[in-house]
Coordinates of C-alpha atoms and ligand atoms in Angstrom, one line a residue:
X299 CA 62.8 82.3 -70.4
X300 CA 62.5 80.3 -67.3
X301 CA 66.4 80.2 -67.0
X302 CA 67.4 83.7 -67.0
X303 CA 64.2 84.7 -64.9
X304 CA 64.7 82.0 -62.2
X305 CA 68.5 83.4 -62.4
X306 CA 66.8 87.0 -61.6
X307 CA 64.3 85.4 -58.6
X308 CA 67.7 83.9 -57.2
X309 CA 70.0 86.5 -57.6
X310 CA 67.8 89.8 -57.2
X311 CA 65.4 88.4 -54.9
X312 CA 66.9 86.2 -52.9
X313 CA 70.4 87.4 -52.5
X314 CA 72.3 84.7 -53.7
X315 CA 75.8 84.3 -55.4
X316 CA 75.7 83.4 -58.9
X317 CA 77.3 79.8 -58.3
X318 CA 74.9 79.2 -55.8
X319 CA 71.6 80.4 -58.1
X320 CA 73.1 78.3 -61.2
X321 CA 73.1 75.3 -59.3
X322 CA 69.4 75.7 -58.3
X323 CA 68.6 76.7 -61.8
X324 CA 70.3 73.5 -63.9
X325 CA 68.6 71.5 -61.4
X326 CA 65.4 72.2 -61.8
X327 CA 65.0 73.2 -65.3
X328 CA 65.2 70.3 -68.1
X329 CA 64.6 70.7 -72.1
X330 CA 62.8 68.5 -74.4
X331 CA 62.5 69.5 -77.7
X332 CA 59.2 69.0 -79.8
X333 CA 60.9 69.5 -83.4
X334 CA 63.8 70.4 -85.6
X335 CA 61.8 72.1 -88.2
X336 CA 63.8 75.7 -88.2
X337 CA 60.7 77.8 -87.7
X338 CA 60.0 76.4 -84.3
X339 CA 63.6 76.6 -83.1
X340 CA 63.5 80.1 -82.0
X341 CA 65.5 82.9 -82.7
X342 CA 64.9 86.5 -80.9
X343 CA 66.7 89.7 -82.0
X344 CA 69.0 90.7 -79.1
X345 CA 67.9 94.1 -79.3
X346 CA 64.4 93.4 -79.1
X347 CA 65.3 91.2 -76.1
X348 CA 66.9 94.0 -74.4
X349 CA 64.1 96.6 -74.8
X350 CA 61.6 94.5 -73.6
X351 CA 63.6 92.3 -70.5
X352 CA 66.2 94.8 -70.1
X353 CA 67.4 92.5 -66.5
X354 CA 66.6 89.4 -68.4
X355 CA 68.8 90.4 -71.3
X356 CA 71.9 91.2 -68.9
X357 CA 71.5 87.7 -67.2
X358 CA 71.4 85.9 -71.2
X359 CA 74.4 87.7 -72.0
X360 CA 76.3 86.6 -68.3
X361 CA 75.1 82.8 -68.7
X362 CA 76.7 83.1 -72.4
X363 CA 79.7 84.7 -71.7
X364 CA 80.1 82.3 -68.5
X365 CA 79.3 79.4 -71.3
X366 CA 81.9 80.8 -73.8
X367 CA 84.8 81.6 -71.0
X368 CA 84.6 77.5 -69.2
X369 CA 84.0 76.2 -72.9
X370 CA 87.0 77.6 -75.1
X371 CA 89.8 76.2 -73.2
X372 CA 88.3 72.8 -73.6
X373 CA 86.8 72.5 -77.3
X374 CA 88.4 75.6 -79.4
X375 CA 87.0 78.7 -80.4
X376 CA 85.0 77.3 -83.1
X377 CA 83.3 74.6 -81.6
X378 CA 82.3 77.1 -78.8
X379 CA 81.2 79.8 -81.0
X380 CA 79.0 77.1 -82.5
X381 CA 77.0 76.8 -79.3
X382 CA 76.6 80.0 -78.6
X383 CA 73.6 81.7 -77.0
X384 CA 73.8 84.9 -79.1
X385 CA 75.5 84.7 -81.9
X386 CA 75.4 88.1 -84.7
X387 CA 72.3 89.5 -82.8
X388 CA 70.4 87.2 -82.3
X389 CA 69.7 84.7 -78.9
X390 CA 68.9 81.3 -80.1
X391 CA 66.8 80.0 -77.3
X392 CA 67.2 76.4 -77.9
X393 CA 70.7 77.0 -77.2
X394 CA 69.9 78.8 -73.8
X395 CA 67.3 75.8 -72.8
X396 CA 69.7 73.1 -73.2
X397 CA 72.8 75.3 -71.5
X398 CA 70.9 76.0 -68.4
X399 CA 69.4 72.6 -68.2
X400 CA 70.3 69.3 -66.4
X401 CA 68.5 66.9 -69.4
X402 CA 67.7 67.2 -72.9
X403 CA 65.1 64.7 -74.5
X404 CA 63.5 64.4 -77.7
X405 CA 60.1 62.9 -78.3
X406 CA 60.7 59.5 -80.3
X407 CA 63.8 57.2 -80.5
X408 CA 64.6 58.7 -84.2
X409 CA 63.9 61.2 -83.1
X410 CA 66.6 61.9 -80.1
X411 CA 68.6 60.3 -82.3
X412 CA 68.7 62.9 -85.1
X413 CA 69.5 65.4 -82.1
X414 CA 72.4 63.8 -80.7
X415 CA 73.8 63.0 -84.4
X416 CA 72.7 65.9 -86.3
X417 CA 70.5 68.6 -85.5
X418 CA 72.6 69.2 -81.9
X419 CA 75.8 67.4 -82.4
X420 CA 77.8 69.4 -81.3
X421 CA 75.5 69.6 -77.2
X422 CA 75.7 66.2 -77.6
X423 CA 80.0 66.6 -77.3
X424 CA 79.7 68.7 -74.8
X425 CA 77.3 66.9 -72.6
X426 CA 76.2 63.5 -73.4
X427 CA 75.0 62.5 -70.5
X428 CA 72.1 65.0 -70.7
X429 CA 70.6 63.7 -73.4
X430 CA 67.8 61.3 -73.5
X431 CA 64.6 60.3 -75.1
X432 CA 60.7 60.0 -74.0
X433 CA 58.7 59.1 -76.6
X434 CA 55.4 60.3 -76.5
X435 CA 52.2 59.2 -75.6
X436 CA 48.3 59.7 -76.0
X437 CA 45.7 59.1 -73.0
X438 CA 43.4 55.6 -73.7
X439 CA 40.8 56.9 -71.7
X440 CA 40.5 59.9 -74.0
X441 CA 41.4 58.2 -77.0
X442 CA 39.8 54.7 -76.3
X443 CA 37.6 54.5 -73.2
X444 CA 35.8 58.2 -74.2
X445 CA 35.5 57.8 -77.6
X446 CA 35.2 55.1 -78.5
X447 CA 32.8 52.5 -75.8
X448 CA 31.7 50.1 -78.8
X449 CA 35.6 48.5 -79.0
X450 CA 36.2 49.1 -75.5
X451 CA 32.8 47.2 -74.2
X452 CA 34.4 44.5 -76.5
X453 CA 38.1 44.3 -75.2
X454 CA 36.5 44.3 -71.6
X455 CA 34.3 41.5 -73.0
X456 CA 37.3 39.5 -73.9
X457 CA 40.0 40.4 -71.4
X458 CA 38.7 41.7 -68.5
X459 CA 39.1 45.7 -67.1
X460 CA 42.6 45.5 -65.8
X461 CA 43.6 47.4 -69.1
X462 CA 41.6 50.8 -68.2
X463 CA 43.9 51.4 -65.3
X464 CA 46.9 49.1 -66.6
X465 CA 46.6 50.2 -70.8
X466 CA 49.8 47.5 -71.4
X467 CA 47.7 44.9 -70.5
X468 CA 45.8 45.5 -74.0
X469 CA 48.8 43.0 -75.4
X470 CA 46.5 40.1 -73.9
X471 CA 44.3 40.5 -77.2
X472 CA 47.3 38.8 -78.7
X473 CA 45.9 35.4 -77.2
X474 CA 42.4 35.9 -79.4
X475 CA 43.8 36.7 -82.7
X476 CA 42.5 33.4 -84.4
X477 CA 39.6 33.8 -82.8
X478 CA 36.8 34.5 -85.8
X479 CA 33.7 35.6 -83.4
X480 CA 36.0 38.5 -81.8
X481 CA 37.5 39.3 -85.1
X482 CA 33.8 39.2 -86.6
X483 CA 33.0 41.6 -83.6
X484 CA 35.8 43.9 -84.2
X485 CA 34.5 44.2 -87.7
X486 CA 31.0 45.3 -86.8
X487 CA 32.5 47.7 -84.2
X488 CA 34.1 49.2 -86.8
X489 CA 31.2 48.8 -89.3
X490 CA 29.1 51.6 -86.4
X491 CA 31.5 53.6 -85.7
X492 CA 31.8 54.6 -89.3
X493 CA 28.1 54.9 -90.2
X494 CA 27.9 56.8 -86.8
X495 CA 30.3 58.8 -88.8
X496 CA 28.8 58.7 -92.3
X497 CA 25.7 60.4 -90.7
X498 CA 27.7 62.9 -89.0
X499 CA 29.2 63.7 -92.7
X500 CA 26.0 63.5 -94.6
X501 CA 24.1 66.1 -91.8
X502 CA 27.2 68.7 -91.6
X503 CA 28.4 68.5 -95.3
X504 CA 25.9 66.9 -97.3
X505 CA 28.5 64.2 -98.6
X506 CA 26.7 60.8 -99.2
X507 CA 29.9 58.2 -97.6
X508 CA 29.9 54.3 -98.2
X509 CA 30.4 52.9 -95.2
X510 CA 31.7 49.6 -96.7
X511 CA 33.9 51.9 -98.2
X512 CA 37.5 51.8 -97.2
X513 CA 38.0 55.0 -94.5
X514 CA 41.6 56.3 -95.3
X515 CA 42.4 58.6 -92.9
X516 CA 44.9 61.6 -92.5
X517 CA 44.2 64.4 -89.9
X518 CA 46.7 66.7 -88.6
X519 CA 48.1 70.3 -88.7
X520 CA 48.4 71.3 -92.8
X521 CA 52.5 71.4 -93.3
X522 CA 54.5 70.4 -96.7
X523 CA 56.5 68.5 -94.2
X524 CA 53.7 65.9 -93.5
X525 CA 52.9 65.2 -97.1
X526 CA 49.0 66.3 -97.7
X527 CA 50.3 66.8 -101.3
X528 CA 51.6 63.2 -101.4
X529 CA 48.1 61.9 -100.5
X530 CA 46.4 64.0 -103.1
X531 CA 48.6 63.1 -105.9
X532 CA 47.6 59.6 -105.0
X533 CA 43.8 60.4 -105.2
X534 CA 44.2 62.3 -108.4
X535 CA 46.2 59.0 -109.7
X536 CA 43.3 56.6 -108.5
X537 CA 40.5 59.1 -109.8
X538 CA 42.4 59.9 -113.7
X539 CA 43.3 55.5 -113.9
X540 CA 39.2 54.8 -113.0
X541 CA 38.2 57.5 -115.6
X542 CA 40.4 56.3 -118.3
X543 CA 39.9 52.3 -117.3
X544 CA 36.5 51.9 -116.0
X545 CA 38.1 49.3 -113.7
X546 CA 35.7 49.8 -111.2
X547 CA 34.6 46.7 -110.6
X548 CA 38.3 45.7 -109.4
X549 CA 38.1 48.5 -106.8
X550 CA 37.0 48.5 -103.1
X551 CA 35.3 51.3 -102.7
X552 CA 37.5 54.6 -100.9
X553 CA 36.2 57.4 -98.7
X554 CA 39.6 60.0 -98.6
X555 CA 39.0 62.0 -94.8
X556 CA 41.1 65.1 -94.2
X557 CA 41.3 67.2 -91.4
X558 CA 43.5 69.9 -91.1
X559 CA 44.2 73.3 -89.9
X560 CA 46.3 76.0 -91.4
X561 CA 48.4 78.6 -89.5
X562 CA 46.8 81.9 -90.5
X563 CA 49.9 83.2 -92.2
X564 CA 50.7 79.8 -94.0
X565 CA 49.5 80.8 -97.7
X566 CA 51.3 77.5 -99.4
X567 CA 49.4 75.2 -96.8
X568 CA 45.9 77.2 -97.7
X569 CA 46.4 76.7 -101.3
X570 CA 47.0 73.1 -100.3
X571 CA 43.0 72.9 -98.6
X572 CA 41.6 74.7 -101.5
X573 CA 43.6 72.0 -104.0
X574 CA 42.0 69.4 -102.0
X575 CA 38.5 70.8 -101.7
X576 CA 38.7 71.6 -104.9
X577 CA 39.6 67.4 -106.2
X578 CA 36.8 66.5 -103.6
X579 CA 34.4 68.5 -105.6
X580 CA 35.2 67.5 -108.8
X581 CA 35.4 63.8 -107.5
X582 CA 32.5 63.8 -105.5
X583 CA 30.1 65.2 -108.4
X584 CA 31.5 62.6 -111.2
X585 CA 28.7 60.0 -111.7
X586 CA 30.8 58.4 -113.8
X587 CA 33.1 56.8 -111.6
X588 CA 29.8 55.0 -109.5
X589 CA 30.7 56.3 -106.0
X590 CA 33.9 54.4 -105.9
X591 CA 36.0 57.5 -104.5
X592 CA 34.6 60.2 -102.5
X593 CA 36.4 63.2 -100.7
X594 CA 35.8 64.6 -97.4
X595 CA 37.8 67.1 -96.1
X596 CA 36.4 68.0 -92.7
X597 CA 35.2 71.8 -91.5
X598 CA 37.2 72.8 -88.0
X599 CA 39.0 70.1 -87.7
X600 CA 40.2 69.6 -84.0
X601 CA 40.3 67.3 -80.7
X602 CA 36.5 67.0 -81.0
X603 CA 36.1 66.2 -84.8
X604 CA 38.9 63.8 -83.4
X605 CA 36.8 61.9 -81.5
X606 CA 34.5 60.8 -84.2
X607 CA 37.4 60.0 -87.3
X608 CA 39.3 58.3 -85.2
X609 CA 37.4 55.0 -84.1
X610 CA 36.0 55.2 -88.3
X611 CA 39.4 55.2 -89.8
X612 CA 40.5 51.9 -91.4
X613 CA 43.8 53.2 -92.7
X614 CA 46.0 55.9 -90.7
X615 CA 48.3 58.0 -92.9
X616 CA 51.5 59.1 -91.9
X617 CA 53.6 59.7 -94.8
X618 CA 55.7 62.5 -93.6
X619 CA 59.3 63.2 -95.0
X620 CA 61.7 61.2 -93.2
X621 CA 63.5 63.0 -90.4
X622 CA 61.0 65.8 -90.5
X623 CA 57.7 64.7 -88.0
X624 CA 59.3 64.4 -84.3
X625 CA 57.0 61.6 -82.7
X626 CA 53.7 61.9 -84.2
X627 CA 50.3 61.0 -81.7
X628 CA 47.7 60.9 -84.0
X629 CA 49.9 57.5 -85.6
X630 CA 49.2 56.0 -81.9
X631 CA 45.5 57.3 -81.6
X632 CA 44.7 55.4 -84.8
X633 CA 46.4 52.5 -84.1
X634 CA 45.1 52.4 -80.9
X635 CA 41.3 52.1 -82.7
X636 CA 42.0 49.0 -84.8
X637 CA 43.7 51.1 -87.9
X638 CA 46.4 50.4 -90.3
X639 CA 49.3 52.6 -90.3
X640 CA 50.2 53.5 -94.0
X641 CA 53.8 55.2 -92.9
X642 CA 57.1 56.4 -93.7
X643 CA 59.9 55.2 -91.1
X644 CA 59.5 58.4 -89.2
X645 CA 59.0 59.3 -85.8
X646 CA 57.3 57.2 -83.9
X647 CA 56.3 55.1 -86.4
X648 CA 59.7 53.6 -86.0
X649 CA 58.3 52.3 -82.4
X650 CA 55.1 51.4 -83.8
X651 CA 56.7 48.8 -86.5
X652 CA 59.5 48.0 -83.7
X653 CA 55.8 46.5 -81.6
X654 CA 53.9 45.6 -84.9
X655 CA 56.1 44.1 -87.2
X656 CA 56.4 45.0 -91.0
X657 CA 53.7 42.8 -91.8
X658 CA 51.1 44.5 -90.1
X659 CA 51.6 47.8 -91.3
X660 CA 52.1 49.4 -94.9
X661 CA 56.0 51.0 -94.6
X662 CA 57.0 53.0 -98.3
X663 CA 59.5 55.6 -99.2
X664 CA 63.2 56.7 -98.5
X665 CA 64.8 55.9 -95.2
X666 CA 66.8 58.5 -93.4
X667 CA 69.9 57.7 -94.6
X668 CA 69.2 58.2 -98.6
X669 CA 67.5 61.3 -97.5
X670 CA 70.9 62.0 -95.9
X671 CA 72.6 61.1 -99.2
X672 CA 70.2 63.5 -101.6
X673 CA 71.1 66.3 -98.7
X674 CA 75.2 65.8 -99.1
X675 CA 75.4 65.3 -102.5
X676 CA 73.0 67.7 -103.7
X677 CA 71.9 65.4 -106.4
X678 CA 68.1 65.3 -106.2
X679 CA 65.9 66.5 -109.1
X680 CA 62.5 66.2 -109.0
X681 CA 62.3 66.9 -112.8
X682 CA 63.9 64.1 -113.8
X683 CA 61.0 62.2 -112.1
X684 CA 58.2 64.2 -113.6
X685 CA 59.8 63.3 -117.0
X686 CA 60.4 59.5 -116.9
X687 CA 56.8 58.6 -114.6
X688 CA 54.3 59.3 -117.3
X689 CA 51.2 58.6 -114.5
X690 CA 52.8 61.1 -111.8
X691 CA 53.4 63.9 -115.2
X692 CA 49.4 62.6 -115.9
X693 CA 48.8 63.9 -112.5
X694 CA 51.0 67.1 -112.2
X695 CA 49.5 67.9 -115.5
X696 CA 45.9 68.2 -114.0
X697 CA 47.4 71.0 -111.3
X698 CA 47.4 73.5 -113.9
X699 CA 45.8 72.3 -117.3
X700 CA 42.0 73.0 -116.1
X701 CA 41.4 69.5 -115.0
X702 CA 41.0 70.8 -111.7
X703 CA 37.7 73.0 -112.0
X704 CA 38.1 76.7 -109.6
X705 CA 41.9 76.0 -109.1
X706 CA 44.3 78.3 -111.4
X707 CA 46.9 80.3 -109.5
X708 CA 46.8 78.2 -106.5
X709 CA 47.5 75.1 -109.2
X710 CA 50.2 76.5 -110.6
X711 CA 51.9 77.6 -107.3
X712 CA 52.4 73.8 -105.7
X713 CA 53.3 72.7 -109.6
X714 CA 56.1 75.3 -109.5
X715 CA 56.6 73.9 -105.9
X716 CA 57.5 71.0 -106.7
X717 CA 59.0 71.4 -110.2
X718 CA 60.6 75.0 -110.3
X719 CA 61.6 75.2 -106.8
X720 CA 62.4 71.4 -106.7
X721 CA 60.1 69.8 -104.5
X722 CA 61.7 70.6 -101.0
X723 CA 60.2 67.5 -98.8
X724 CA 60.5 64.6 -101.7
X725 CA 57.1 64.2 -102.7
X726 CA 57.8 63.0 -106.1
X727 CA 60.5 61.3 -104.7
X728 CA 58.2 58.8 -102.4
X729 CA 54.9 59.3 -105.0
X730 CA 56.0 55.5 -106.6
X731 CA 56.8 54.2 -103.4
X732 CA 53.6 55.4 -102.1
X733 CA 51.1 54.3 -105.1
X734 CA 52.3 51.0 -104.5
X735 CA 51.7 50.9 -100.9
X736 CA 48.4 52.3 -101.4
X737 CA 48.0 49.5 -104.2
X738 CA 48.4 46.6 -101.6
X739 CA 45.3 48.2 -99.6
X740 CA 42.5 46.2 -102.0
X741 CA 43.8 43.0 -101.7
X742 CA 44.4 42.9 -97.4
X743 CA 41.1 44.7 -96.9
X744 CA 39.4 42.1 -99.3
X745 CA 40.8 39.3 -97.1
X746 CA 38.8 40.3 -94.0
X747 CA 40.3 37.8 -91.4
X748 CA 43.6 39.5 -92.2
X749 CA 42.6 42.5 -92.3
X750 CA 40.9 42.3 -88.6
X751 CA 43.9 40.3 -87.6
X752 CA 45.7 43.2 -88.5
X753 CA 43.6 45.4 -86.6
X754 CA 43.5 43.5 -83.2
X755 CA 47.2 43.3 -83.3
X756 CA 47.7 47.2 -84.0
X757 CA 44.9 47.2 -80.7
X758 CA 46.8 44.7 -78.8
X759 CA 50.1 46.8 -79.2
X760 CA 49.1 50.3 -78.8
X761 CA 48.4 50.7 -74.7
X762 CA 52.4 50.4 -74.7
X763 CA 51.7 53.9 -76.0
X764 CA 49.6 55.6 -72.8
X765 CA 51.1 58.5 -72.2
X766 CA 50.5 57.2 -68.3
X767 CA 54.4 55.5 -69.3
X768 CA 55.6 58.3 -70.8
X769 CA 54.8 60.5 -67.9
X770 CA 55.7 58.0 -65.4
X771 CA 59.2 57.8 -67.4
X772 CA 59.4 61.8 -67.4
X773 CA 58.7 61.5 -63.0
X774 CA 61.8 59.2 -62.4
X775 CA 64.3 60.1 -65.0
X776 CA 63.7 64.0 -65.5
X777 CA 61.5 65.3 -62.7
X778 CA 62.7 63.1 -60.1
X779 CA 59.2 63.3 -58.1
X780 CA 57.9 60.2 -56.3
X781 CA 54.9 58.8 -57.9
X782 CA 52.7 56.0 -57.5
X783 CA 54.2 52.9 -59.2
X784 CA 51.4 51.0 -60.0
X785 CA 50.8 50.3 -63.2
Ligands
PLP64 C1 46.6 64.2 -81.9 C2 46.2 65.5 -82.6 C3 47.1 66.2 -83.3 C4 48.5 65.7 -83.6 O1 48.5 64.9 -84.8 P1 49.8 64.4 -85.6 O2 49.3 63.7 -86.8 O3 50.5 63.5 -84.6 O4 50.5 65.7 -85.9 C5 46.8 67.4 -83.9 N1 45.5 67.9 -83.8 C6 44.6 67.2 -83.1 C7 43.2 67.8 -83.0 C8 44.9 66.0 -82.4 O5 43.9 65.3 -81.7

């Protein structure tokens, strides 16, 4: 909307031709898109539109016919059409942004990527040299200095406070990573932080929490895209293999924290939080399985609950479908607090291995490009998985067979999910994959010079991730405003 009403400023206000008000306009106005998920890419009814803005709705319709008139003679009538602001009543407002804009970025390298090559080809054509990417970034004196003072008294200890105001500078950790007393250190950090947390648990919920346990980790918005489902199926697996095994013994103990909020009209993601609260009872009352699993999912989760998970979490899940998360944040938050990232190749995750290296994360599941594949040729079936994985039918099984205590319809809705209406975002697809990933968890954690090697290396890497880069990045390239250089 800031387009066409900086169009009506220019023209109404100030007098000024069209030419004239259109240059001001691209110049100042640049587009970065957040996600290609179809519900956020919006779409108003032109009629709407022009009973509500009636002057904005004249100036929409000139900027597209202008669009459609210089565009035609050079690409066709098809192409054109394509790109269209309104196109069968309705005015696609991404289309409008990128139009009346002098850059378009997306949030992570995949990310811009997938716009140039798919999800905005054809803009891309038009105007390559608008496009770009930003990826995004999280403050470290939120995320690091404010919540977290035991690790950052500790980094200070070992390499000085240049890194508060300069967060790259976190990279000179790198230089102590055979060095067992700050390793040893950034165990017991760790060590508080979760019992700091365990408290906060056991006051608010009345869930008793290991902290020796393993803290595996996923908070963000509740959306099938980002895989909740995936991450239950998993807990299910691990709880149904210790009932019928009695393996404990073998098992490092595992505290499941989720945090996550529905939107209020999202009934599929609400039957998702009552299928997890409802595991988390039935886990977290079974003496049978010795406390080696427990369940937490987290009351009002947000930017404050944040701030406590965060510096507790030992494994950060991001297990999204391919393609589907833009950038991700909370993947640099974690990292940024000594975690292990358990991750698809989405997003920013890309960057994150790109810094980290394969070997100190825990990558699973499809790749883009197979995803691409099972899109074109239409040939995934999630059934066909359900029927040859007799473990992953075990755990389907317990969605609507009454394993599940005070789950029935809900139950039965993600079964048909992911069964009937063939499982949309892949979960069964990735659920091997995944199991095995998870799998490799006991064996690093149990090696706990790795593990903190691990952790100081995700530390050391993760101040290349201050959004204090990303902005500066957004000043020169985009904004073109002066700023002060020094960092
Ligand atoms: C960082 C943050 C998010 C974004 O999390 P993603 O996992 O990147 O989607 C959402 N909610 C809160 C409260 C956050 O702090």
């Amino acid at each position: 909307m800031c387009i066409p009403e900086l169009m009506r400023i220019l023209l109404d206000e100030e007098g000024m031709s069209w030419d004239a008000a259109w240059a001001i306009t691209m110049k100042t106005c640049s587009y970065t898109n957040h996600t290609i998920m179809a519900e956020a890419l919006e779409k108003w009814p032109e009629q709407m539109v022009s009973d509500l803005v009636p002057r904005i709705y004249q100036i929409i319709c000139e900027i597209n016919r202008r669009h459609l008139e210089s565009m035609t003679p050079l690409y066709g009538a098809n192409f054109t059409q394509r790109t269209a602001i309104i196109q069968d009543g309705v005015i696609h407002m991404a289309h409008l942004a990128i139009i009346g804009s002098h850059s378009v970025n997306g949030v992570a390298k995949l990310h811009t990527e997938i716009l140039k090559e798919k999800a905005l080809h054809d803009f891309y054509l038009a105007y390559p040299a608008r496009f770009n990417n930003k990826t995004n970034g999280i403050t470290h004196r939120r995320w690091l200095l404010l919540s977290n003072e035991g690790l950052s008294n500790l980094i200070s200890d070992y390499i000085g406070t240049e890194w508060k105001t300069k967060p790259n500078e976190l990279y000179l950790l790198k230089a102590f990573k055979e060095d067992t007393v700050l390793l040893e250190k950034l165990e017991q950090v760790k060590l508080a932080n979760k019992q700091h947390l365990a408290a906060y648990v056991e006051e608010t919920m009345g869930i008793d929490i290991n902290p020796n346990a393993v803290f595996d980790v996923q908070i963000k918005r509740l959306h099938a895209y980002k895989r909740q489902l995936l991450n239950v199926l998993h807990i299910l697996s691990l709880y149904l293999k210790l009932k019928e095994t009695n393996s404990e013994e073998e098992m490092v103990p595992r505290v499941f924290i989720f945090g996550a909020k529905a939107a209020p009209s999202y009934s599929y993601a609400k039957e998702i939080i009552k299928l997890i609260n409802a595991v988390a009872d039935l886990i977290n009352n079974d003496t049978s399985i010795a406390n080696k699993i427990k369940v937490v999912f987290v009351e009002n989760y947000g930017v404050t609950l944040a701030e406590k998970i965060i510096p507790a979490a030992d494994i950060s899940e991001q297990i999204s479908l391919v393609t589907k998360e833009a950038s991700g944040t909370s993947n640099m938050k974690l990292m940024l607090n000594g975690a292990i990232t358990l991750a698809t190749l989405d997003g920013a995750n890309v960057e994150i291995r790109d810094r980290v290296g394969d070997e100190n994360m825990l990558l699973f599941g499809m790749q883009d490009q197979e995803l691409y594949h099972f899109y074109d040729s239409n040939s995934y079936h999630s059934h066909e998985i359900y029927d040859h994985n007799p473990r992953l039918k075990r755990c389907l099984d317990a969605l609507i067979d009454g394993t599940i205590p005070n789950i029935e319809a809900e139950g039965r809705e993600i079964f048909d999910s992911l069964l009937k209406y063939n499982d949309e975002y892949f979960v069964l697809k990735d659920y091997e994959s995944y199991v095995h990933a998870q799998s490799r968890i006991d064996g690093l954690y149990r090696d706990r010079k790795r593990w903190n090697q691990m952790s100081l290396l995700n530390i050391a890497h993760a101040g290349e991730f201050s959004s204090d880069y990303t902005i500066m990045h957004y000043a020169d390239e985009i904004w073109n405003v002066h700023h002060n250089k020094n960092l």
